Structure formats: C-alpha cells, structure tokens
C-alpha cells in the first residue's frame, strides 16, 4: 500500500514536470 502511494505521487510529479517543461518550451518557441 505504501509503495503504491509513493508510485502514484511519483507519476503525478512526473506528469506535472512534463507539462511545465512543455509549456516552458512552447513559450520559448523551441517547439
């Protein structure tokens, strides 16, 4: 149960990081 919680938090953090990186790159017009 505890490992599942950590895994879920890790996945959410990864998605948020990917989203922020994507928006930043879009703002800089790299993609």
mmCIF file with all atom_site columns, C-alpha atoms in Angstrom:
data_model
loop_
_atom_site.group_PDB
_atom_site.id
_atom_site.type_symbol
_atom_site.label_atom_id
_atom_site.label_alt_id
_atom_site.label_comp_id
_atom_site.label_asym_id
_atom_site.label_entity_id
_atom_site.label_seq_id
_atom_site.pdbx_PDB_ins_code
_atom_site.Cartn_x
_atom_site.Cartn_y
_atom_site.Cartn_z
_atom_site.occupancy
_atom_site.B_iso_or_equiv
_atom_site.pdbx_formal_charge
_atom_site.auth_seq_id
_atom_site.auth_comp_id
_atom_site.auth_asym_id
_atom_site.auth_atom_id
_atom_site.pdbx_PDB_model_num
ATOM 1  C CA . UNK A 1 1  ? 0.000  0.000  0.000   1.00 0.00 ? 1  UNK A CA 1
ATOM 2  C CA . UNK A 1 2  ? 2.795  2.402  0.911   1.00 0.00 ? 2  UNK A CA 1
ATOM 3  C CA . UNK A 1 3  ? 4.729  1.597  -2.273  1.00 0.00 ? 3  UNK A CA 1
ATOM 4  C CA . UNK A 1 4  ? 1.591  2.231  -4.320  1.00 0.00 ? 4  UNK A CA 1
ATOM 5  C CA . UNK A 1 5  ? 1.243  5.663  -2.682  1.00 0.00 ? 5  UNK A CA 1
ATOM 6  C CA . UNK A 1 6  ? 4.847  6.594  -3.459  1.00 0.00 ? 6  UNK A CA 1
ATOM 7  C CA . UNK A 1 7  ? 4.452  5.305  -7.034  1.00 0.00 ? 7  UNK A CA 1
ATOM 8  C CA . UNK A 1 8  ? 1.303  7.399  -7.544  1.00 0.00 ? 8  UNK A CA 1
ATOM 9  C CA . UNK A 1 9  ? 2.987  10.535 -6.182  1.00 0.00 ? 9  UNK A CA 1
ATOM 10 C CA . UNK A 1 10 ? 5.980  9.881  -8.444  1.00 0.00 ? 10 UNK A CA 1
ATOM 11 C CA . UNK A 1 11 ? 3.763  9.512  -11.526 1.00 0.00 ? 11 UNK A CA 1
ATOM 12 C CA . UNK A 1 12 ? 1.820  12.695 -10.746 1.00 0.00 ? 12 UNK A CA 1
ATOM 13 C CA . UNK A 1 13 ? 5.064  14.591 -10.188 1.00 0.00 ? 13 UNK A CA 1
ATOM 14 C CA . UNK A 1 14 ? 6.432  13.299 -13.477 1.00 0.00 ? 14 UNK A CA 1
ATOM 15 C CA . UNK A 1 15 ? 3.292  14.385 -15.349 1.00 0.00 ? 15 UNK A CA 1
ATOM 16 C CA . UNK A 1 16 ? 3.382  17.849 -13.771 1.00 0.00 ? 16 UNK A CA 1
ATOM 17 C CA . UNK A 1 17 ? 7.083  18.207 -14.596 1.00 0.00 ? 17 UNK A CA 1
ATOM 18 C CA . UNK A 1 18 ? 6.469  17.143 -18.206 1.00 0.00 ? 18 UNK A CA 1
ATOM 19 C CA . UNK A 1 19 ? 3.578  19.607 -18.525 1.00 0.00 ? 19 UNK A CA 1
ATOM 20 C CA . UNK A 1 20 ? 5.574  22.516 -17.107 1.00 0.00 ? 20 UNK A CA 1
ATOM 21 C CA . UNK A 1 21 ? 8.551  21.694 -19.330 1.00 0.00 ? 21 UNK A CA 1
ATOM 22 C CA . UNK A 1 22 ? 6.279  21.512 -22.389 1.00 0.00 ? 22 UNK A CA 1
ATOM 23 C CA . UNK A 1 23 ? 4.706  24.895 -21.614 1.00 0.00 ? 23 UNK A CA 1
ATOM 24 C CA . UNK A 1 24 ? 8.121  26.466 -20.999 1.00 0.00 ? 24 UNK A CA 1
ATOM 25 C CA . UNK A 1 25 ? 9.470  25.172 -24.309 1.00 0.00 ? 25 UNK A CA 1
ATOM 26 C CA . UNK A 1 26 ? 6.347  26.385 -26.078 1.00 0.00 ? 26 UNK A CA 1
ATOM 27 C CA . UNK A 1 27 ? 6.819  29.849 -24.570 1.00 0.00 ? 27 UNK A CA 1
ATOM 28 C CA . UNK A 1 28 ? 10.455 29.938 -25.710 1.00 0.00 ? 28 UNK A CA 1
ATOM 29 C CA . UNK A 1 29 ? 9.234  28.788 -29.166 1.00 0.00 ? 29 UNK A CA 1
ATOM 30 C CA . UNK A 1 30 ? 11.622 25.819 -29.319 1.00 0.00 ? 30 UNK A CA 1
ATOM 31 C CA . UNK A 1 31 ? 8.813  23.507 -30.415 1.00 0.00 ? 31 UNK A CA 1
#
